[in-house]
Coordinates of C-alpha atoms in Angstrom, one line a residue:
M1 CA 16.4 -35.1 51.8
S2 CA 12.4 -35.0 52.7
R3 CA 11.3 -37.1 55.3
P4 CA 9.4 -40.3 54.5
D5 CA 5.8 -40.6 55.8
P6 CA 5.1 -42.7 59.2
P7 CA 4.3 -46.2 58.3
S8 CA 0.9 -47.7 59.9
P9 CA 1.4 -49.8 62.5
R10 CA 0.9 -52.8 60.9
T11 CA 2.4 -52.5 57.6
P12 CA 6.1 -53.7 57.3
R13 CA 8.4 -51.3 56.1
A14 CA 11.9 -52.4 54.2
F15 CA 14.7 -50.2 54.9
Y16 CA 16.8 -49.6 51.6
N17 CA 18.3 -46.5 52.7
Q18 CA 20.6 -47.2 55.1
E19 CA 20.7 -43.2 56.4
L20 CA 16.6 -43.6 57.7
L21 CA 18.0 -46.1 59.9
D22 CA 18.4 -45.3 63.8
F23 CA 21.2 -47.0 65.9
I24 CA 18.9 -50.0 66.9
R25 CA 17.8 -50.9 63.6
T26 CA 21.2 -50.4 62.4
I27 CA 22.5 -53.0 65.0
I28 CA 19.8 -55.3 64.2
S29 CA 20.3 -54.8 60.3
E30 CA 23.8 -55.8 60.7
D31 CA 23.0 -59.0 63.1
L32 CA 20.7 -60.3 60.0
A33 CA 23.7 -59.8 57.5
A34 CA 25.7 -61.7 59.5
G35 CA 23.1 -64.6 59.9
R36 CA 22.3 -64.3 63.4
N37 CA 19.4 -65.4 65.4
G38 CA 18.4 -67.6 61.5
G39 CA 17.4 -64.1 60.2
R40 CA 14.4 -63.8 62.5
V41 CA 13.6 -60.2 64.7
A42 CA 11.7 -60.9 67.9
T43 CA 11.0 -58.1 70.4
R44 CA 9.0 -57.6 73.5
F45 CA 6.9 -54.7 75.2
P46 CA 7.6 -56.0 79.2
P47 CA 5.4 -53.4 81.2
E48 CA 5.2 -54.0 85.1
P49 CA 1.0 -54.2 85.8
N50 CA 1.9 -51.3 88.7
G51 CA -0.1 -48.4 87.1
Y52 CA -1.7 -46.9 84.0
L53 CA 0.8 -46.8 80.8
H54 CA 2.1 -43.1 80.1
I55 CA 3.6 -41.3 77.2
G56 CA 7.1 -42.8 78.2
H57 CA 5.7 -46.3 77.7
A58 CA 4.3 -45.5 74.2
K59 CA 7.8 -44.9 72.7
S60 CA 9.0 -47.8 74.1
I61 CA 5.5 -49.6 72.2
C62 CA 6.1 -47.9 69.1
L63 CA 9.6 -49.1 69.0
N64 CA 9.4 -52.7 70.0
F65 CA 6.3 -53.0 67.7
G66 CA 7.8 -51.0 65.3
V67 CA 11.3 -52.8 65.1
A68 CA 8.7 -55.9 64.3
R69 CA 6.9 -54.7 62.0
D70 CA 9.9 -52.7 59.8
F71 CA 11.9 -56.2 59.7
G72 CA 9.2 -58.2 59.2
G73 CA 9.5 -60.1 63.0
S74 CA 6.9 -60.5 66.1
C75 CA 6.6 -59.0 69.1
N76 CA 5.1 -60.2 72.2
L77 CA 3.2 -58.4 75.0
R78 CA 4.8 -60.1 78.6
F79 CA 3.6 -58.7 82.1
D80 CA 6.5 -58.5 83.9
D81 CA 4.6 -59.6 87.4
T82 CA 7.3 -60.4 89.5
N83 CA 6.2 -57.9 92.6
P84 CA 2.7 -58.9 93.4
A85 CA 2.2 -56.6 96.4
K86 CA 1.7 -53.6 93.4
E87 CA 0.2 -55.2 91.0
D88 CA -3.2 -55.7 89.7
V89 CA -5.5 -57.1 87.0
E90 CA -7.0 -53.8 86.6
Y91 CA -3.3 -52.4 85.1
V92 CA -3.3 -55.4 83.2
D93 CA -6.6 -55.1 81.3
A94 CA -5.9 -51.5 81.2
I95 CA -2.5 -51.8 79.6
E96 CA -4.0 -54.8 77.0
E97 CA -6.1 -51.6 75.8
D98 CA -3.6 -48.8 75.6
V99 CA -1.3 -51.4 73.5
R100 CA -4.5 -52.1 71.0
W101 CA -5.4 -48.4 70.9
L102 CA -2.3 -47.2 69.8
G103 CA -2.7 -49.7 66.9
F104 CA -0.5 -52.7 67.6
E105 CA -1.6 -56.3 68.2
W106 CA 0.9 -58.3 69.8
D107 CA 2.1 -62.1 68.2
G108 CA 2.3 -63.5 71.9
L109 CA 0.8 -62.7 75.3
H110 CA 3.1 -63.8 78.3
F111 CA 3.3 -63.1 81.8
A112 CA 6.4 -63.7 84.0
S113 CA 4.8 -65.9 86.0
D114 CA 3.9 -67.9 83.3
Y115 CA 7.6 -69.1 84.0
F116 CA 7.8 -69.6 87.5
E117 CA 8.4 -72.7 88.1
Q118 CA 10.9 -72.9 85.3
L119 CA 12.8 -69.8 86.9
Y120 CA 12.6 -71.4 90.3
E121 CA 14.5 -74.6 88.6
Y122 CA 17.0 -72.4 86.9
G123 CA 17.6 -70.8 90.7
V124 CA 18.3 -74.5 91.6
E125 CA 20.4 -75.1 88.8
L126 CA 22.7 -72.0 89.6
I127 CA 23.0 -73.4 92.8
R128 CA 24.2 -76.8 91.7
R129 CA 26.7 -74.8 89.6
G130 CA 28.0 -73.4 92.6
K131 CA 26.8 -69.9 90.7
A132 CA 24.1 -68.8 93.4
Y133 CA 23.9 -69.5 97.6
V134 CA 21.2 -68.6 99.9
D135 CA 22.3 -65.5 101.9
S136 CA 20.7 -64.9 105.7
Q137 CA 22.0 -61.7 106.2
S138 CA 19.4 -58.9 106.7
A139 CA 18.5 -56.6 103.8
D140 CA 20.2 -54.0 105.6
E141 CA 23.6 -55.7 106.6
I142 CA 22.9 -56.8 102.7
R143 CA 23.0 -53.3 101.4
H144 CA 25.7 -52.0 103.6
N145 CA 28.4 -55.1 102.6
R146 CA 27.6 -54.2 99.1
G147 CA 30.2 -51.4 99.2
T148 CA 30.2 -48.0 97.5
L149 CA 31.5 -47.0 93.8
T150 CA 35.3 -46.5 95.2
E151 CA 34.6 -49.3 97.9
P152 CA 34.5 -53.1 97.1
G153 CA 32.2 -55.1 98.6
I154 CA 32.2 -57.6 101.6
E155 CA 31.6 -61.0 101.0
S156 CA 28.6 -62.6 102.9
P157 CA 29.4 -65.0 105.6
F158 CA 27.0 -67.3 103.8
R159 CA 28.7 -67.3 100.5
S160 CA 30.7 -70.4 101.1
R161 CA 27.6 -72.8 102.3
P162 CA 27.6 -76.3 100.7
V163 CA 25.3 -76.6 97.6
E164 CA 23.3 -79.5 99.4
E165 CA 22.6 -76.8 102.1
N166 CA 21.8 -74.0 99.9
L167 CA 19.5 -76.4 98.0
D168 CA 17.7 -77.5 101.0
L169 CA 17.2 -74.0 102.1
F170 CA 15.9 -73.1 98.8
A171 CA 13.4 -75.3 98.8
R172 CA 12.0 -74.6 102.3
M173 CA 11.9 -70.9 101.4
R174 CA 9.5 -72.3 98.6
A175 CA 7.8 -74.3 101.0
G176 CA 7.2 -71.3 103.4
D177 CA 9.1 -72.4 106.1
F178 CA 10.8 -69.0 107.0
P179 CA 9.6 -65.6 107.4
D180 CA 9.8 -62.7 104.7
G181 CA 13.2 -61.4 105.1
A182 CA 15.0 -64.3 106.6
H183 CA 16.8 -65.2 103.3
V184 CA 17.5 -64.4 100.1
L185 CA 18.8 -66.5 97.1
R186 CA 22.1 -64.5 95.5
A187 CA 24.5 -65.2 92.7
T188 CA 27.9 -65.8 93.1
I189 CA 30.0 -63.3 90.9
D190 CA 32.4 -60.7 92.6
M191 CA 31.8 -58.5 95.3
A192 CA 34.8 -56.5 93.9
S193 CA 33.2 -55.6 90.6
P194 CA 33.2 -52.1 89.7
N195 CA 29.8 -52.8 88.4
I196 CA 27.6 -52.8 91.7
N197 CA 25.1 -54.8 90.0
M198 CA 27.3 -57.9 89.7
R199 CA 28.3 -58.0 93.5
D200 CA 26.3 -61.1 94.4
P201 CA 23.0 -59.5 93.2
V202 CA 19.8 -60.9 94.9
L203 CA 18.2 -63.2 92.7
Y204 CA 14.8 -64.5 94.8
R205 CA 13.0 -63.0 97.8
I206 CA 10.5 -64.6 100.4
K207 CA 7.9 -62.0 99.9
R208 CA 4.3 -63.2 101.2
A209 CA 1.3 -61.4 99.0
H210 CA -1.6 -62.8 96.9
H211 CA -0.8 -62.9 93.5
H212 CA -3.5 -61.3 90.8
R213 CA -2.9 -64.7 88.7
T214 CA -1.0 -67.4 91.1
G215 CA -2.8 -66.4 94.1
D216 CA -0.9 -67.8 97.2
A217 CA 1.0 -70.7 95.1
W218 CA 4.4 -68.7 96.1
C219 CA 5.8 -67.0 98.5
I220 CA 9.5 -66.4 97.1
Y221 CA 9.4 -64.1 94.0
P222 CA 12.1 -63.5 91.5
M223 CA 13.5 -60.5 91.3
Y224 CA 13.3 -58.6 87.6
D225 CA 16.8 -58.8 86.8
F226 CA 16.6 -62.5 87.4
A227 CA 13.2 -63.1 85.6
H228 CA 13.8 -60.8 82.3
P229 CA 16.7 -62.5 80.6
P230 CA 15.4 -65.9 80.8
S231 CA 12.2 -65.2 80.0
D232 CA 13.3 -63.4 77.0
A233 CA 15.1 -66.5 76.2
Q234 CA 11.9 -69.0 76.4
E235 CA 10.2 -66.6 74.1
H236 CA 12.9 -66.7 71.8
I237 CA 13.6 -62.9 71.7
T238 CA 16.4 -62.0 69.7
H239 CA 16.6 -58.2 70.8
S240 CA 15.7 -57.1 74.1
L241 CA 15.1 -53.2 73.8
C242 CA 14.9 -51.2 76.9
T243 CA 16.0 -47.9 78.6
L244 CA 19.3 -46.4 79.5
E245 CA 18.9 -47.2 83.2
F246 CA 19.5 -50.8 82.4
E247 CA 22.7 -50.5 80.7
D248 CA 24.6 -51.0 83.6
H249 CA 22.2 -54.0 84.2
R250 CA 23.5 -55.6 81.1
P251 CA 26.7 -57.8 82.4
L252 CA 24.1 -59.0 84.5
Y253 CA 21.7 -59.9 81.8
D254 CA 24.6 -61.5 79.7
W255 CA 25.5 -63.5 83.1
L256 CA 22.8 -65.1 83.4
I257 CA 22.1 -65.9 79.8
D258 CA 26.1 -67.6 80.1
S259 CA 25.0 -69.7 83.0
L260 CA 21.8 -71.2 82.6
P261 CA 20.7 -74.1 80.2
V262 CA 18.1 -71.3 78.3
P263 CA 17.1 -71.9 74.8
A264 CA 18.4 -68.6 73.3
R265 CA 20.6 -65.9 73.4
P266 CA 18.8 -62.4 73.0
R267 CA 20.9 -59.4 72.9
Q268 CA 20.0 -56.4 75.3
I269 CA 20.1 -53.0 73.5
E270 CA 19.7 -49.8 75.4
F271 CA 18.0 -46.6 74.4
A272 CA 17.4 -43.0 76.0
R273 CA 13.5 -42.9 77.5
L274 CA 11.6 -40.0 76.8
N275 CA 11.8 -37.2 78.7
L276 CA 8.8 -34.5 78.0
S277 CA 9.3 -30.8 79.4
Y278 CA 6.1 -29.9 82.0
T279 CA 5.4 -33.0 83.2
V280 CA 6.6 -36.1 85.5
M281 CA 6.4 -39.8 84.4
S282 CA 7.7 -41.5 87.3
K283 CA 4.9 -44.1 87.9
R284 CA 5.4 -43.4 91.7
K285 CA 4.7 -39.4 91.5
L286 CA 2.0 -40.2 89.4
L287 CA 0.5 -42.6 92.0
E288 CA 1.1 -39.7 94.1
L289 CA -0.8 -37.2 92.0
V290 CA -3.9 -39.7 92.2
Q291 CA -4.0 -40.6 95.8
E292 CA -3.7 -37.2 96.7
N293 CA -6.4 -35.9 94.8
R294 CA -4.2 -33.9 92.8
V295 CA -5.7 -35.1 89.6
R296 CA -9.2 -36.5 89.2
G297 CA -7.7 -40.4 88.3
W298 CA -5.2 -41.8 86.1
D299 CA -7.2 -40.8 83.1
D300 CA -7.4 -37.2 84.2
P301 CA -6.7 -35.4 80.9
R302 CA -3.7 -33.4 82.3
M303 CA -1.7 -36.7 83.1
P304 CA 0.7 -38.0 80.7
T305 CA -0.9 -41.2 80.5
I306 CA -2.2 -42.8 77.6
V307 CA -5.7 -43.2 78.8
G308 CA -5.4 -39.5 80.0
M309 CA -4.3 -38.3 76.6
R310 CA -7.0 -40.6 75.2
R311 CA -9.7 -38.8 77.5
R312 CA -8.1 -35.6 76.2
G313 CA -8.9 -36.3 72.7
Y314 CA -5.3 -37.2 71.7
T315 CA -5.5 -39.5 68.9
P316 CA -3.4 -42.5 68.3
E317 CA -2.1 -41.6 65.3
A318 CA -0.5 -38.2 66.6
I319 CA 1.2 -40.2 69.4
R320 CA 2.7 -42.7 66.8
E321 CA 3.8 -39.3 64.7
F322 CA 5.0 -38.0 67.9
C323 CA 7.2 -41.1 69.0
D324 CA 8.2 -41.4 65.5
R325 CA 9.4 -37.6 65.3
I326 CA 11.6 -37.6 68.3
G327 CA 13.6 -40.9 67.1
V328 CA 15.7 -43.1 68.9
A329 CA 18.6 -42.1 70.7
K330 CA 21.6 -43.1 72.9
R331 CA 22.1 -40.1 75.2
E332 CA 19.0 -38.6 77.3
N333 CA 17.6 -35.6 76.0
L334 CA 14.5 -33.2 77.2
V335 CA 11.6 -33.2 74.6
D336 CA 9.6 -30.1 74.1
F337 CA 6.0 -30.6 75.0
A338 CA 5.1 -28.4 72.1
L339 CA 6.4 -31.2 70.1
L340 CA 3.5 -33.6 71.2
E341 CA 1.0 -30.7 70.9
H342 CA 1.8 -29.7 67.3
A343 CA 1.6 -33.7 66.0
V344 CA -2.4 -33.7 68.0
R345 CA -2.9 -30.5 66.0
E346 CA -1.5 -31.2 62.8
D347 CA -3.5 -34.9 62.8
L348 CA -6.7 -33.0 64.2
N349 CA -6.6 -30.4 61.7
R350 CA -6.7 -32.7 59.1
R351 CA -9.8 -35.4 60.6
A352 CA -11.8 -33.5 63.3
M353 CA -14.9 -31.6 62.4
R354 CA -15.5 -28.2 62.9
V355 CA -18.8 -26.6 64.7
M356 CA -19.0 -23.4 66.2
G357 CA -18.9 -23.1 70.1
V358 CA -19.2 -20.2 72.1
L359 CA -17.6 -20.4 75.7
R360 CA -18.2 -17.2 77.4
P361 CA -21.3 -16.0 75.3
I362 CA -23.0 -12.3 75.2
K363 CA -26.4 -12.1 73.7
V364 CA -26.5 -10.3 70.3
V365 CA -30.0 -9.1 68.9
I366 CA -30.2 -8.2 65.5
E367 CA -32.8 -5.8 66.0
N368 CA -33.9 -5.8 61.9
Y369 CA -34.4 -9.7 61.7
P370 CA -37.8 -11.4 61.5
E371 CA -38.7 -12.3 65.2
D372 CA -40.5 -15.3 63.4
R373 CA -38.0 -16.5 61.2
T374 CA -35.3 -19.1 61.3
E375 CA -33.0 -20.2 58.3
D376 CA -30.3 -22.4 57.7
V377 CA -26.6 -21.8 56.6
D378 CA -24.6 -23.9 55.1
V379 CA -21.3 -24.6 56.7
V380 CA -18.0 -26.7 55.6
N381 CA -17.5 -29.6 57.6
N382 CA -13.7 -29.8 57.2
P383 CA -11.9 -27.4 54.7
E384 CA -8.9 -29.9 54.7
D385 CA -11.2 -32.7 53.7
P386 CA -13.5 -32.1 50.7
Q387 CA -15.1 -35.6 51.4
A388 CA -16.5 -34.3 54.7
G389 CA -19.0 -32.4 52.9
T390 CA -21.1 -29.9 54.4
R391 CA -23.6 -29.2 57.3
K392 CA -26.9 -26.8 58.4
V393 CA -26.4 -24.5 60.8
P394 CA -29.7 -22.7 62.3
F395 CA -29.8 -18.9 61.8
S396 CA -32.3 -16.7 64.2
R397 CA -32.9 -13.3 65.4
V398 CA -30.9 -13.5 68.7
L399 CA -27.3 -15.0 69.1
Y400 CA -24.6 -15.5 71.0
I401 CA -21.1 -14.4 70.3
E402 CA -17.9 -14.8 72.5
R403 CA -17.8 -11.9 75.0
D404 CA -14.0 -11.5 74.1
D405 CA -15.0 -10.5 70.4
F406 CA -16.5 -7.4 71.3
R407 CA -15.4 -4.0 72.7
E408 CA -17.3 -1.1 74.0
D409 CA -14.0 1.2 73.8
P410 CA -11.8 -0.9 71.1
P411 CA -8.1 -0.4 71.6
K412 CA -6.0 0.3 68.6
K413 CA -5.7 -2.8 65.9
F414 CA -8.8 -4.8 67.5
F415 CA -11.0 -5.3 64.4
R416 CA -13.7 -7.0 66.1
L417 CA -17.1 -6.0 66.8
A418 CA -17.9 -2.8 68.5
P419 CA -20.2 0.6 68.3
G420 CA -20.6 1.5 64.8
R421 CA -18.3 -0.8 63.2
E422 CA -19.3 -4.0 61.1
V423 CA -18.4 -7.4 60.9
R424 CA -18.9 -10.7 59.2
L425 CA -20.8 -13.7 60.6
R426 CA -19.4 -17.1 59.8
C427 CA -21.2 -18.3 56.6
A428 CA -24.2 -15.9 57.4
Y429 CA -24.4 -12.2 57.1
F430 CA -22.7 -8.6 57.7
I431 CA -23.5 -7.1 61.2
T432 CA -23.3 -3.9 62.9
C433 CA -23.3 -2.9 66.0
T434 CA -25.8 0.0 66.9
G435 CA -26.2 0.0 70.8
V436 CA -25.6 -2.0 73.9
V437 CA -27.4 -2.8 77.1
K438 CA -25.9 -2.7 80.3
D439 CA -26.3 -4.2 84.1
P440 CA -27.9 -1.1 86.0
V441 CA -25.9 -2.3 89.2
T442 CA -22.2 -3.3 87.6
G443 CA -22.3 -1.6 84.3
E444 CA -21.1 -4.6 82.7
V445 CA -22.8 -4.8 78.8
T446 CA -25.3 -8.1 79.0
E447 CA -26.6 -7.3 75.6
L448 CA -25.5 -6.2 71.7
R449 CA -28.4 -4.5 69.6
C450 CA -27.3 -4.9 65.8
T451 CA -28.8 -4.8 62.1
Y452 CA -27.9 -7.3 59.5
D453 CA -27.4 -6.5 55.8
P454 CA -29.7 -9.0 54.1
T455 CA -27.7 -9.0 50.8
T456 CA -24.9 -10.4 52.4
R457 CA -25.8 -14.3 53.0
G458 CA -23.4 -16.6 52.7
G459 CA -20.5 -13.7 54.2
D460 CA -19.9 -11.9 51.2
A461 CA -21.2 -8.1 50.4
A462 CA -22.8 -7.7 46.7
D463 CA -21.0 -4.4 46.6
G464 CA -17.5 -5.9 47.5
R465 CA -17.0 -4.0 50.5
K466 CA -14.8 -5.6 53.2
V467 CA -14.8 -6.0 57.0
K468 CA -11.6 -7.0 59.0
A469 CA -13.1 -9.7 61.1
T470 CA -15.5 -12.8 61.0
L471 CA -16.9 -14.1 64.3
H472 CA -18.3 -17.4 65.0
W473 CA -22.0 -17.5 66.6
V474 CA -24.7 -19.6 67.8
S475 CA -28.5 -19.5 67.5
A476 CA -29.6 -18.7 71.3
L477 CA -33.0 -20.3 70.2
H478 CA -30.9 -23.6 69.3
A479 CA -27.7 -23.4 71.0
V480 CA -26.9 -26.5 73.0
D481 CA -25.8 -26.1 76.6
A482 CA -22.4 -27.0 77.5
E483 CA -19.2 -27.7 80.0
V484 CA -16.3 -27.2 78.7
R485 CA -13.0 -27.9 80.5
L486 CA -10.2 -25.8 79.8
Y487 CA -6.5 -28.4 80.1
D488 CA -3.5 -26.4 80.5
R489 CA -0.3 -28.1 81.8
L490 CA 0.1 -29.7 84.9
F491 CA 3.2 -28.1 85.8
T492 CA 4.7 -24.5 85.3
T493 CA 8.4 -25.4 84.9
E494 CA 9.8 -27.4 82.3
E495 CA 11.7 -29.8 84.6
P496 CA 9.2 -30.3 87.9
G497 CA 11.2 -31.1 90.9
K498 CA 14.5 -30.6 89.1
G499 CA 17.2 -31.6 91.7
D500 CA 15.9 -32.2 95.0
L501 CA 13.0 -30.0 95.1
D502 CA 9.6 -31.1 95.5
Y503 CA 7.8 -31.0 92.3
H504 CA 4.7 -30.2 94.0
A505 CA 5.7 -27.0 94.2
D506 CA 5.8 -26.7 90.3
L507 CA 2.2 -27.8 89.7
N508 CA 0.3 -25.2 88.0
P509 CA -2.8 -24.1 89.9
A510 CA -4.4 -23.0 87.0
S511 CA -4.2 -26.3 84.9
L512 CA -7.9 -26.7 84.9
E513 CA -10.9 -24.2 84.1
V514 CA -14.4 -25.4 84.0
I515 CA -16.7 -23.2 82.0
I516 CA -20.7 -24.2 82.6
A517 CA -22.3 -22.1 80.5
A518 CA -20.8 -22.5 77.3
R519 CA -23.2 -22.6 74.2
I520 CA -22.7 -25.0 71.0
E521 CA -24.2 -25.4 67.7
P522 CA -27.0 -28.2 67.8
S523 CA -25.2 -30.5 65.4
A524 CA -22.5 -31.3 68.2
A525 CA -25.3 -31.9 71.1
Q526 CA -25.3 -35.9 70.9
A527 CA -21.8 -37.0 69.9
P528 CA -20.4 -40.1 71.3
V529 CA -18.0 -40.2 73.9
G530 CA -14.6 -39.7 72.2
T531 CA -15.6 -37.5 69.0
T532 CA -13.4 -34.9 68.4
Y533 CA -14.2 -31.4 67.0
Q534 CA -12.3 -28.1 66.0
F535 CA -14.2 -25.3 67.8
E536 CA -13.5 -22.7 65.0
R537 CA -11.6 -19.9 66.1
I538 CA -10.9 -21.8 69.4
G539 CA -8.9 -25.0 69.5
Y540 CA -9.9 -28.8 69.6
F541 CA -12.2 -30.6 71.7
C542 CA -13.3 -33.7 73.0
V543 CA -16.3 -35.2 74.2
D544 CA -16.5 -36.6 77.5
P545 CA -17.4 -39.7 79.3
D546 CA -18.9 -37.2 82.1
S547 CA -21.3 -36.1 79.2
E548 CA -25.1 -36.9 79.8
P549 CA -28.1 -36.2 77.5
G550 CA -28.7 -33.0 76.6
K551 CA -25.6 -31.8 78.5
P552 CA -22.7 -32.4 76.8
V553 CA -19.1 -31.9 78.4
F554 CA -15.9 -31.1 76.5
N555 CA -12.4 -31.1 77.2
R556 CA -10.0 -29.0 75.2
T557 CA -7.6 -31.4 73.4
V558 CA -5.2 -28.6 72.3
T559 CA -5.3 -24.8 71.4
L560 CA -5.1 -23.5 67.8
K561 CA -2.0 -21.4 68.4
D562 CA 1.1 -23.5 67.3
S563 CA 4.4 -22.0 69.1
W564 CA 6.1 -25.2 67.8
S565 CA 5.5 -24.7 64.0
K566 CA 6.7 -21.1 64.3
V567 CA 10.3 -22.0 65.8
E568 CA 10.6 -24.2 62.3
P569 CA 12.4 -27.2 63.7
K570 CA 14.3 -29.6 61.7
V571 CA 13.4 -32.9 62.2
E572 CA 17.0 -34.9 61.5
P573 CA 16.8 -38.4 59.8
R574 CA 17.0 -41.6 62.0
S575 CA 20.6 -42.4 61.4
P576 CA 23.3 -44.7 63.0
S577 CA 25.0 -42.4 65.3
A578 CA 21.5 -41.2 66.2

């Protein structure tokens, strides 16, 4: 069965073939068939604004917004801003930009802090119902008394506090009467539960930290596990989609929904998060890489962040296609980074304009070409897109070609330029190498002397003779100096820091090579930041924000070589058992 084309991020898609459904969409389809939620589907993407989003978040974004699109529902963007010490408006703005750049628009924009007053009242309600109490144990005591996977926990000595005393202490916690860590609010559930998350989890803690939205209005903040279910309910979310690490938290999610007078009953469903080879996606580790200057910032093109991938030249269409290809699974697995590169390469092949750029130039002097002559040759902009047309590229007596395209003593099966050998210059002429000029000290070849056949204009010989190599080139008179940054994978191993090893040891020392004396054809000299090109025979490149007038900077997005396509992966259809 052929795989359908991925839909636009805003185009609703009806699922008529049940075999195309992943397990989440199957559950939602069953809920709709049973008449649950009044036929509505409402999802949300709930990031914490404590860092920049990465490719793993992109999977969640595509899933949540994609489900809403597919079922004609809604999707909210809600910031889980319950830990003010680590959160900042910088991250809020970046996350909004990333979601929009990926091609999605939220139906409602919310913050957990929108519900702080309501969440506090829910805490009061749990106390009144005998389902929460103020615990005055230290954090270490609470942690010790929680028990282990094989031993039950020990009930707090403050668990039997009277309701009125709990209400008073909770109110005084809010009023700022106690120092940080003096008290917490805990749910009264079961200290012997086999699920440690149900052993009287902490719901509120005292934390004096300035909040990016509420300022210093609050000195107590709800825990994520407490804030999330009522927030979903307040927004009438029908399906709360989250990654597998929250599977053990689902009983608490349901307990809170059952214990509180909330206006709706969302359903939590867990899916496997994205694990991508040759990278790390822990926000803590990514922050360390930035703070330790292992990378140049959150938007370093080697980072798995969305801003980093954007700067590198990845397209939102390619990222959405990658997320669609890997699908939604119930079990964790490691996705090959080459599949992401394959999606990027496929997309850029369709859309990127072609230009000629020489990264490591060697000079070519065509001795029988007139010194005062310059001509334009016609070059196709994109052979994959007939509408892209052609461009004029200047040709002159002195050119640059890639140093790797010449060998003075060529090995077997080397068909490019060598003394006495004829090759084709892309869309121009046949040239033959007649001699070399060498540095008198090092003996390095610095210049090639060639002749050209004027009857081969356009790159074909009138007499039908063939050559075995076609080289790209730029005119030395017209070439523009450029800096080119060649990015490789940030880590040398598929699973950096696997086990107890330090992931720093797996950093790739050759993840960035900077070429400061590249030459490009003039058509690409003034391109706006973010413009993507295929440098013919080399790879795909993107104009970097560091570019200056007359000195463009290009980031290599991905090479032309596609290791993933060679293994011809079988993309499985999405199915209920995925």
